[in-house]
Amino acid sequence: MADGYVVRVSGPVVVAEGLEEPKMYDVVKVGELGLVGEIIRIQGSKATVQVYEDTTGVRPGDKVVNTKQALSVELGPGLLSSIYDGVQRPLSVLREESGDFIARGISIAPLDEKKKWEFQAQKKDGEEVVEGEVIGIVQETPLITHRIMVPIGLRGKLKGLRSGEYTIRDPIGSIATPQGEVELFLATKWRVRTPRPILRKLPPDSPLLTGQRVLDTFFPVAKGGTAAIPGPFGSGKTVTQQQLAKWADSNVIVYVGCGERGNEMTEVLATFPELEDPKSKRPLMERTILVANTSNMPVAAREASIYTGITMAEYYRDMGYDVALMADSTSRWAEALREISGRLEEMPGEEGYPAYLGRRLAEFYERAGKVVVVSPDKRVGSVTVVGAVSPPGGDFSEPVSQNTLRVTRVFWALDASLASRRHFPSINWLTSYSLYVDTLSTWYSKNVADEFPALRKEALEVLQKEAELQDIVQLVGYDALPEAEKGLLDLARMIREDYLQQNAFDEVDTYTSIHKQYVMLRTILAFGRRTAEAIRRGAQATQLSSLPVKSKISRLKWTPEAEVDRLVEEIEREMGEQIEGVVREAVAQ
Amino acid sequence: MIPLTYKTIRQVAGPLLFVEGVNDAAYGEIVEITNALGERVRGQVLESGKGLAVVQVFGSTLGLDVNSSSVRFLGETARVGVSDEMLGRVFDGLGNPRDGGAPIVAKEKFDIVGSAINPYSREEPSEFIQTGISAIDGMNTLVRGQKLPLFSGAGLPHNVLAAQIARQAKVLGASEEFAVVFAAMGITSEEANFFMREFEETGALERSVLFLNLSSDPSMERVLTPRLALTTAEFFAYEKEMHVLVILTDMTNYCEALREISAARDEVPGRRGYPGYMYTDLATIYERAGKIRGRKGSITQMPILTMPADDKTHPIPDLTGYITEGQVYLSRELERAGIYPPIDVLESLSRLMNQGIGRGKTREDHRGLADQLYAAYAQGKDVRALSAIVGVEALSENDRRYLRAAERFEKMFVAQGVYEDRTIEQTLEIGWEVLAELPDSELKKIRPEYIQKYRKKASGG
C-alpha cells in the first residue's frame, strides 16, 4: 500500500501528496510520531490536513497514512465521569502514559477496554429488533442506567444475546440482518460531524431548572432549547456555565471547555466529584462528561471538541435522557476555525472569520432539541445547548455573537458594569430575553403556582420602571422624586439585591428550588404592594425603607429550603404590623 | 543528521527569509544565518514546503543579502540549556549572558515551546500569596500558580508596583525556596536599570534570573524571550521544587513583534492588524503558569502590559484578559488623584480569589467584606458622579454616607506606601474601618454573624 508524504507544513496545516483514496474528513496519521489529523481539502493529488497535535519537527517527505475513517467517537459505558481532550483521548490515561505534560502521537482507547460491565439482556434470542431498540442495560453509574441500543442502520433477528459480564470489546450477541450476521458490542462508534438521526423534533415545553433565580424565574431555557451567554471577560460567563453544569436538572451533563483556562478545568475537576446532586445525593461527576481542550492545547482539536461533545450528548439523548451541553466558549472554537481558514488562505469574511462561520454555528445549535429518537417505542430525549460567547472588547456586534444570536432562543446578556459592582450573576435583566417564556408559562402555572407568570411580569415591570426613573434621578436627585416613586425604587432595589443577586459560593444561596424562588418573589412583591398602599395612605418612603422586616426578607436567600416557609410566615405577619405602625404614625401627625 | 548549508536565499522581506531548494526543513527547526559580513544570527522555520522554506530571523537583518549570505539548518527545534547557575545572572533576549559572566554550561536542554500541561495533572491553585498591598490582598487576592496581569498605561507606576510585589510577596507560614524570573521585552534601558537596581538593593538578585531584551535590541527576539524565561522557570519549579514568580514586561511589545511577523508573511489580519492566532499564541505563554499535582514547585505569572490609549478593549488586553485569571487594573484617574498604587479595584478581578481566602487561609469574613467594599465603592463612585451634577446638598443622607465611604476607601484602603508591607489582618481591619460609615442594614453581602464579630462598633455605624 502506498503511503502519502508531506509536501508542505505551516502550523497545524499540512499538505500531503500521494495518499491512497483521500476523502473529505478522513483521519490521517502524519509523520513518524503518527500525529492525528483530518483531511479538510482535496486538490488533485494533494490533500490538506488539519493536525490535532503540535506539528513542530514535521518536515516535507515525512510519511502520511490514511486510516480511511472519518473522525469518530466511541460511545458506550464508561463515558460518564470521564474527562477527554478534544478528540476523545481520556486525559487521566494520557497522564499515566505521558506524564504531566501532553506528549504527541499517543493514541489511547477512549473507553476502558478492560473493565467488565454487568449487562442485563432485555430481549430474547430470535426476537426481531430494529435500529434504536433497547436490547439490554448496563448500570453505568448509580445515577445513570446505560441503555444498550441496536446500532443505527441494523435490523434483524437477535442471536445469542446473553446477560453477563462483558468488556466493551466482547461481543454480547449478534444480529442476523438480511446482509449477514453482525456482532453486537456494548460500545459503538459514530462520526462526530454527522448528527445522530432522529424521528422528529418536538416543541420544548418544560424548563431546564437551574436553581439560579434570574434564569429560572425571568429568562428560562427549555429542555431541548438553545441559549447563548455572551459577555466580556470577567463578567462571570464561566461561573454561570459551571453553576448550570452543577445544578441543571438534566440527567446527563456534557461540559466542553473549549480553548479556555487550564486552572478552570482543574477547578471543575476538583469540585464536581465533591458536589452532590440535590435529588439523589450522589456525586455530580457520575452524570457528567468533561471535554477539556485548554487554550494552549492544539487549535485543530479545539475545533473538533464541540462536535465530540455534542455527539456524546446525542448518544445519551437517544437512550431517552435529558442532556445539557455547556460549551465554553464558542468564540474560541470560532477562532480555531479562523486560524485554520487563514492557513488555508481562504478568502476571509467579516473580521477574518471564514464565510461559513454562520452556517457552522447554525448547524451546531441545530443539533439541540427535544426529539423523538429513532426507536420502536418512540422514546423522547432532549439535548439543551448553552453556548458561551466571548466577544472581543465586550462588543456584541462582532460576527460570533451576531451569528449565535440568530440561532439561539435565549439570550443571557452578561454585563461588565454589573460585574464590577459585584452584582452576580451579572445577567442584565433589561437586555436579556427568553423566547420560551410564553410556551413555558403553562408549565409554571401548573407546577409552581398559578400566579407565577404574573409575578414574573410584575417584577420585570418594576425593574423596567426603575431604569426609567434612574434617568430622572440622575438629573434631579432622589429627594426630588414623589413618595410613590421612591417606594418603587426601594422595591426595585430589593428585587435586585435580595432576589436577582445570588452568591454561587455560598452553601445555601448557590441553589434555589423553584418553590423557594416562588415564595421569595411573592414575599418581596407583597412587601412592595403593601408599602405602595401605605404610601397612598400618607406614609413616607424613607420610613418604610428602614423597617426591620426588610432585613428578614433579605435573609431569605441565605435560609435553607426547609426553613423558608416558616420564615415567610413570620415575615408576612411582621410586615403587616410594621407597615401598619408607620401608617398610623403618619396619619397621627 | 549533518547540518546542511544553503546559499539560496531568494528574498529578504522584513524579518523573513525565503530560502529556495530546501526540501526537508522541519517546521520549527532552528537555523543559523551567516551574512555577507560573516556575522551570525539565528532564525526559525515558519513554513516548510518542497523547495522552499520560510525562515523568521531573530535579530537584525542588517547585512543580509541574496548572493553571499548562507543559511545552515541545524536539524533541531528551539531548545535552551538551563541550570541552577542561572540564578543571579542577567541574560539577553536569546539567553546569552549580558552581565559579562561566563556562558551557562547546561546538563540538560529543554524545548522552549514546551508541551501543554495535561489539565488532569493540574492542581487547583489555593495558597494565598500575601503581597502586602491591600487592593490586591483584600480585593483581588493572588494565589500560587495563578496568572494575574497588570493592565497599565504609559506613564503609570506599573514597574514600581511590580517591583514591590516581587519584593514583598510571600506565602504565610511557609519558608520554601522561591525564585523570580524576570523577562523584559522591548523595555527601555532606564526601566531595565530600575529593575536591576531594585533587585540588587533588596538582595533579590541572587534569587532571580533576568532576561533583558531592550528597546534597542532586535524586535524578533521578543518572540523567544518569554518562552526562554518560562522554560527556565519550569526548570526551577518542577526540577528544583521552587516557587517561581515570573514577571513578563511588556507584553504589548511582544504582541507588536507578532504582528510584524504576521504582516511580513502577508497573513489575513484579525483585529487591528494583529494575527488571528494571537489568542492561541498568548495562551501558550500564559497557560504555562500553574501547579502540578504531586510536584512541589509552582509558577505564578505576573505579565505587565501597557494598554494603548488606556483602551481595555484593545486586542492585547482583551485577549490577555480572556486567558489570564483576572487582572489588576491601574487607573490614570487615581494616579492623578495622587493615590499609589492607583489600582482601580472595580476594573480589577482575581478569578482564583475564592480558592485562596476564607477560614484557615485568610479570615472567614474576607469574601463578604470584599464584596461589600466593592459594592460600596461602586455605589459611592456613582454618587460622586451624581453629586457633580446636583451638588452634595441635594444628596440623601444615605448617598452621602456612600460618598464618604468611597473617599475613605481610596485614601485609606487603596493608598499605601511603596515600602509599606501590610499584613492581611491589617488590610481587613482597614476594610472594616471604611465600612464604619455605613449602617448595619446596608451590609447585605456579609453574613450577620461576621458583622457582629468583626465590626468596629466604636468607630461609628
PDB file of C-alpha atoms in Angstrom, chain A residues 83-252:
ATOM      1  CA  ILE A  83     -12.514  13.759  31.105  1.00  0.00           C
ATOM      2  CA  TYR A  84     -11.427  13.897  27.482  1.00  0.00           C
ATOM      3  CA  ASP A  85      -9.406  16.145  25.248  1.00  0.00           C
ATOM      4  CA  GLY A  86     -10.922  17.486  22.012  1.00  0.00           C
ATOM      5  CA  VAL A  87     -10.507  14.222  20.117  1.00  0.00           C
ATOM      6  CA  GLN A  88     -11.770  11.949  22.918  1.00  0.00           C
ATOM      7  CA  ARG A  89      -8.477  10.887  24.434  1.00  0.00           C
ATOM      8  CA  PRO A  90      -9.014  10.339  28.162  1.00  0.00           C
ATOM      9  CA  LEU A  91      -6.758  12.791  29.976  1.00  0.00           C
ATOM     10  CA  SER A  92      -6.327  10.586  33.017  1.00  0.00           C
ATOM     11  CA  VAL A  93      -4.909   7.758  30.915  1.00  0.00           C
ATOM     12  CA  LEU A  94      -2.870  10.238  28.924  1.00  0.00           C
ATOM     13  CA  ARG A  95      -1.292  11.328  32.178  1.00  0.00           C
ATOM     14  CA  GLU A  96      -0.316   7.781  33.038  1.00  0.00           C
ATOM     15  CA  GLU A  97       1.188   7.303  29.592  1.00  0.00           C
ATOM     16  CA  SER A  98       2.973  10.588  29.020  1.00  0.00           C
ATOM     17  CA  GLY A  99       3.284  12.327  32.358  1.00  0.00           C
ATOM     18  CA  ASP A 100       2.118  15.760  33.410  1.00  0.00           C
ATOM     19  CA  PHE A 101       2.748  17.318  30.015  1.00  0.00           C
ATOM     20  CA  ILE A 102       0.847  16.088  26.992  1.00  0.00           C
ATOM     21  CA  ALA A 103       3.183  14.238  24.644  1.00  0.00           C
ATOM     22  CA  ARG A 104       2.450  13.883  20.960  1.00  0.00           C
ATOM     23  CA  GLY A 105       1.415  10.958  18.826  1.00  0.00           C
ATOM     24  CA  ILE A 106      -0.226   8.969  21.589  1.00  0.00           C
ATOM     25  CA  SER A 107      -3.364   7.098  20.725  1.00  0.00           C
ATOM     26  CA  ILE A 108      -5.495   5.771  23.528  1.00  0.00           C
ATOM     27  CA  ALA A 109      -8.819   3.974  23.521  1.00  0.00           C
ATOM     28  CA  PRO A 110     -11.476   6.427  24.710  1.00  0.00           C
ATOM     29  CA  LEU A 111     -13.203   3.844  26.882  1.00  0.00           C
ATOM     30  CA  ASP A 112     -11.669   1.433  29.342  1.00  0.00           C
ATOM     31  CA  GLU A 113     -11.204  -1.756  27.349  1.00  0.00           C
ATOM     32  CA  LYS A 114     -10.549  -3.980  30.351  1.00  0.00           C
ATOM     33  CA  LYS A 115     -13.372  -3.013  32.646  1.00  0.00           C
ATOM     34  CA  LYS A 116     -16.148  -5.585  32.856  1.00  0.00           C
ATOM     35  CA  TRP A 117     -19.696  -4.316  32.812  1.00  0.00           C
ATOM     36  CA  GLU A 118     -22.721  -6.187  34.139  1.00  0.00           C
ATOM     37  CA  PHE A 119     -25.030  -6.439  31.143  1.00  0.00           C
ATOM     38  CA  GLN A 120     -28.692  -7.393  31.586  1.00  0.00           C
ATOM     39  CA  ALA A 121     -30.326  -8.530  28.388  1.00  0.00           C
ATOM     40  CA  GLN A 122     -33.886  -7.327  27.928  1.00  0.00           C
ATOM     41  CA  LYS A 123     -34.576  -9.143  24.671  1.00  0.00           C
ATOM     42  CA  LYS A 124     -34.599 -12.823  23.883  1.00  0.00           C
ATOM     43  CA  ASP A 125     -32.941 -14.843  21.221  1.00  0.00           C
ATOM     44  CA  GLY A 126     -34.818 -14.899  17.985  1.00  0.00           C
ATOM     45  CA  GLU A 127     -36.668 -11.661  18.643  1.00  0.00           C
ATOM     46  CA  GLU A 128     -36.871  -9.231  15.748  1.00  0.00           C
ATOM     47  CA  VAL A 129     -35.253  -5.921  16.641  1.00  0.00           C
ATOM     48  CA  VAL A 130     -34.808  -2.680  14.756  1.00  0.00           C
ATOM     49  CA  GLU A 131     -32.380   0.215  14.960  1.00  0.00           C
ATOM     50  CA  GLY A 132     -32.518   2.182  18.192  1.00  0.00           C
ATOM     51  CA  GLU A 133     -34.317  -0.561  20.072  1.00  0.00           C
ATOM     52  CA  VAL A 134     -33.055  -1.173  23.611  1.00  0.00           C
ATOM     53  CA  ILE A 135     -31.761  -4.726  23.921  1.00  0.00           C
ATOM     54  CA  GLY A 136     -30.389  -4.504  27.429  1.00  0.00           C
ATOM     55  CA  ILE A 137     -28.974  -2.275  30.122  1.00  0.00           C
ATOM     56  CA  VAL A 138     -25.746  -1.628  32.000  1.00  0.00           C
ATOM     57  CA  GLN A 139     -25.748   0.278  35.293  1.00  0.00           C
ATOM     58  CA  GLU A 140     -23.063   2.736  34.259  1.00  0.00           C
ATOM     59  CA  THR A 141     -23.084   4.805  37.430  1.00  0.00           C
ATOM     60  CA  PRO A 142     -25.535   4.727  40.348  1.00  0.00           C
ATOM     61  CA  LEU A 143     -27.218   7.723  38.702  1.00  0.00           C
ATOM     62  CA  ILE A 144     -27.477   6.583  35.119  1.00  0.00           C
ATOM     63  CA  THR A 145     -28.618   3.334  33.548  1.00  0.00           C
ATOM     64  CA  HIS A 146     -26.898   2.920  30.218  1.00  0.00           C
ATOM     65  CA  ARG A 147     -29.292   1.549  27.632  1.00  0.00           C
ATOM     66  CA  ILE A 148     -27.648  -0.598  25.002  1.00  0.00           C
ATOM     67  CA  MET A 149     -29.356   0.040  21.679  1.00  0.00           C
ATOM     68  CA  VAL A 150     -29.316  -1.681  18.313  1.00  0.00           C
ATOM     69  CA  PRO A 151     -26.881   0.397  16.229  1.00  0.00           C
ATOM     70  CA  ILE A 152     -28.392   2.739  13.656  1.00  0.00           C
ATOM     71  CA  GLY A 153     -28.920   1.031  10.301  1.00  0.00           C
ATOM     72  CA  LEU A 154     -29.336  -2.528  11.595  1.00  0.00           C
ATOM     73  CA  ARG A 155     -32.442  -4.708  11.862  1.00  0.00           C
ATOM     74  CA  GLY A 156     -32.955  -8.414  12.129  1.00  0.00           C
ATOM     75  CA  LYS A 157     -33.181 -11.407  14.468  1.00  0.00           C
ATOM     76  CA  LEU A 158     -31.163 -11.480  17.681  1.00  0.00           C
ATOM     77  CA  LYS A 159     -28.786 -14.391  18.148  1.00  0.00           C
ATOM     78  CA  GLY A 160     -27.001 -15.465  21.289  1.00  0.00           C
ATOM     79  CA  LEU A 161     -27.797 -12.387  23.361  1.00  0.00           C
ATOM     80  CA  ARG A 162     -26.942 -13.227  26.991  1.00  0.00           C
ATOM     81  CA  SER A 163     -26.783 -11.329  30.239  1.00  0.00           C
ATOM     82  CA  GLY A 164     -23.367 -11.414  31.870  1.00  0.00           C
ATOM     83  CA  GLU A 165     -20.130  -9.593  32.375  1.00  0.00           C
ATOM     84  CA  TYR A 166     -18.566  -8.106  29.281  1.00  0.00           C
ATOM     85  CA  THR A 167     -15.889  -5.642  28.366  1.00  0.00           C
ATOM     86  CA  ILE A 168     -16.679  -3.235  25.582  1.00  0.00           C
ATOM     87  CA  ARG A 169     -14.620  -5.434  23.239  1.00  0.00           C
ATOM     88  CA  ASP A 170     -16.525  -8.687  23.965  1.00  0.00           C
ATOM     89  CA  PRO A 171     -19.421  -9.488  21.639  1.00  0.00           C
ATOM     90  CA  ILE A 172     -22.661  -9.643  23.635  1.00  0.00           C
ATOM     91  CA  GLY A 173     -24.518 -11.424  20.880  1.00  0.00           C
ATOM     92  CA  SER A 174     -25.237 -10.874  17.258  1.00  0.00           C
ATOM     93  CA  ILE A 175     -27.973  -9.878  14.917  1.00  0.00           C
ATOM     94  CA  ALA A 176     -28.933 -11.661  11.734  1.00  0.00           C
ATOM     95  CA  THR A 177     -29.563  -8.982   9.160  1.00  0.00           C
ATOM     96  CA  PRO A 178     -30.577  -9.519   5.549  1.00  0.00           C
ATOM     97  CA  GLN A 179     -26.971  -8.669   4.662  1.00  0.00           C
ATOM     98  CA  GLY A 180     -25.493 -11.204   7.061  1.00  0.00           C
ATOM     99  CA  GLU A 181     -24.675 -11.615  10.706  1.00  0.00           C
ATOM    100  CA  VAL A 182     -23.361  -8.622  12.652  1.00  0.00           C
ATOM    101  CA  GLU A 183     -21.823  -8.896  16.096  1.00  0.00           C
ATOM    102  CA  LEU A 184     -23.123  -6.615  18.812  1.00  0.00           C
ATOM    103  CA  PHE A 185     -20.970  -4.863  21.391  1.00  0.00           C
ATOM    104  CA  LEU A 186     -21.598  -2.634  24.379  1.00  0.00           C
ATOM    105  CA  ALA A 187     -19.868   0.219  22.554  1.00  0.00           C
ATOM    106  CA  THR A 188     -20.379   1.652  19.088  1.00  0.00           C
ATOM    107  CA  LYS A 189     -18.701   4.339  17.032  1.00  0.00           C
ATOM    108  CA  TRP A 190     -20.194   7.410  15.494  1.00  0.00           C
ATOM    109  CA  ARG A 191     -18.769  10.080  13.177  1.00  0.00           C
ATOM    110  CA  VAL A 192     -18.665  13.349  15.103  1.00  0.00           C
ATOM    111  CA  ARG A 193     -19.562  15.617  12.219  1.00  0.00           C
ATOM    112  CA  THR A 194     -22.789  13.764  11.404  1.00  0.00           C
ATOM    113  CA  PRO A 195     -25.766  14.353  13.715  1.00  0.00           C
ATOM    114  CA  ARG A 196     -27.283  11.127  15.039  1.00  0.00           C
ATOM    115  CA  PRO A 197     -30.630  10.587  13.292  1.00  0.00           C
ATOM    116  CA  ILE A 198     -33.965  11.277  14.936  1.00  0.00           C
ATOM    117  CA  LEU A 199     -37.606  10.599  14.045  1.00  0.00           C
ATOM    118  CA  ARG A 200     -38.867  14.135  14.633  1.00  0.00           C
ATOM    119  CA  LYS A 201     -38.458  17.173  16.830  1.00  0.00           C
ATOM    120  CA  LEU A 202     -40.975  18.169  19.475  1.00  0.00           C
ATOM    121  CA  PRO A 203     -41.647  21.682  20.732  1.00  0.00           C
ATOM    122  CA  PRO A 204     -39.763  22.177  24.023  1.00  0.00           C
ATOM    123  CA  ASP A 205     -42.369  22.580  26.776  1.00  0.00           C
ATOM    124  CA  SER A 206     -40.668  22.137  30.149  1.00  0.00           C
ATOM    125  CA  PRO A 207     -37.964  24.331  31.630  1.00  0.00           C
ATOM    126  CA  LEU A 208     -34.426  23.297  32.397  1.00  0.00           C
ATOM    127  CA  LEU A 209     -34.421  24.247  36.063  1.00  0.00           C
ATOM    128  CA  THR A 210     -31.065  25.507  37.188  1.00  0.00           C
ATOM    129  CA  GLY A 211     -31.610  26.777  40.720  1.00  0.00           C
ATOM    130  CA  GLN A 212     -30.440  30.181  39.524  1.00  0.00           C
ATOM    131  CA  ARG A 213     -33.169  32.693  40.297  1.00  0.00           C
ATOM    132  CA  VAL A 214     -32.554  35.125  37.467  1.00  0.00           C
ATOM    133  CA  LEU A 215     -32.553  32.282  34.951  1.00  0.00           C
ATOM    134  CA  ASP A 216     -35.403  30.113  36.194  1.00  0.00           C
ATOM    135  CA  THR A 217     -37.758  32.953  37.026  1.00  0.00           C
ATOM    136  CA  PHE A 218     -37.010  35.541  34.408  1.00  0.00           C
ATOM    137  CA  PHE A 219     -35.206  34.008  31.450  1.00  0.00           C
ATOM    138  CA  PRO A 220     -35.782  30.258  31.440  1.00  0.00           C
ATOM    139  CA  VAL A 221     -34.390  27.922  28.825  1.00  0.00           C
ATOM    140  CA  ALA A 222     -36.496  24.931  27.854  1.00  0.00           C
ATOM    141  CA  LYS A 223     -35.236  21.367  27.878  1.00  0.00           C
ATOM    142  CA  GLY A 224     -34.107  20.880  24.302  1.00  0.00           C
ATOM    143  CA  GLY A 225     -33.645  24.597  23.796  1.00  0.00           C
ATOM    144  CA  THR A 226     -30.657  26.740  22.990  1.00  0.00           C
ATOM    145  CA  ALA A 227     -29.177  29.608  24.944  1.00  0.00           C
ATOM    146  CA  ALA A 228     -26.273  31.965  24.448  1.00  0.00           C
ATOM    147  CA  ILE A 229     -24.264  33.670  27.177  1.00  0.00           C
ATOM    148  CA  PRO A 230     -22.213  36.431  25.642  1.00  0.00           C
ATOM    149  CA  GLY A 231     -20.137  38.601  27.897  1.00  0.00           C
ATOM    150  CA  PRO A 232     -16.815  40.368  28.169  1.00  0.00           C
ATOM    151  CA  PHE A 233     -14.098  38.785  30.259  1.00  0.00           C
ATOM    152  CA  GLY A 234     -14.611  38.959  33.975  1.00  0.00           C
ATOM    153  CA  SER A 235     -18.387  39.177  33.666  1.00  0.00           C
ATOM    154  CA  GLY A 236     -18.974  35.702  35.021  1.00  0.00           C
ATOM    155  CA  LYS A 237     -19.551  33.521  31.958  1.00  0.00           C
ATOM    156  CA  THR A 238     -17.631  30.622  33.295  1.00  0.00           C
ATOM    157  CA  VAL A 239     -19.133  30.784  36.770  1.00  0.00           C
ATOM    158  CA  THR A 240     -22.603  30.837  35.210  1.00  0.00           C
ATOM    159  CA  GLN A 241     -21.771  27.883  32.964  1.00  0.00           C
ATOM    160  CA  GLN A 242     -20.385  25.963  35.904  1.00  0.00           C
ATOM    161  CA  GLN A 243     -23.434  26.747  38.018  1.00  0.00           C
ATOM    162  CA  LEU A 244     -25.575  25.351  35.205  1.00  0.00           C
ATOM    163  CA  ALA A 245     -23.427  22.254  34.966  1.00  0.00           C
ATOM    164  CA  LYS A 246     -23.732  21.756  38.703  1.00  0.00           C
ATOM    165  CA  TRP A 247     -27.399  22.401  39.271  1.00  0.00           C
ATOM    166  CA  ALA A 248     -29.338  21.992  35.998  1.00  0.00           C
ATOM    167  CA  ASP A 249     -31.939  19.259  36.366  1.00  0.00           C
ATOM    168  CA  SER A 250     -30.886  17.214  33.357  1.00  0.00           C
ATOM    169  CA  ASN A 251     -29.961  13.583  33.575  1.00  0.00           C
ATOM    170  CA  VAL A 252     -26.599  13.989  31.901  1.00  0.00           C
TER     171      VAL A 252
END
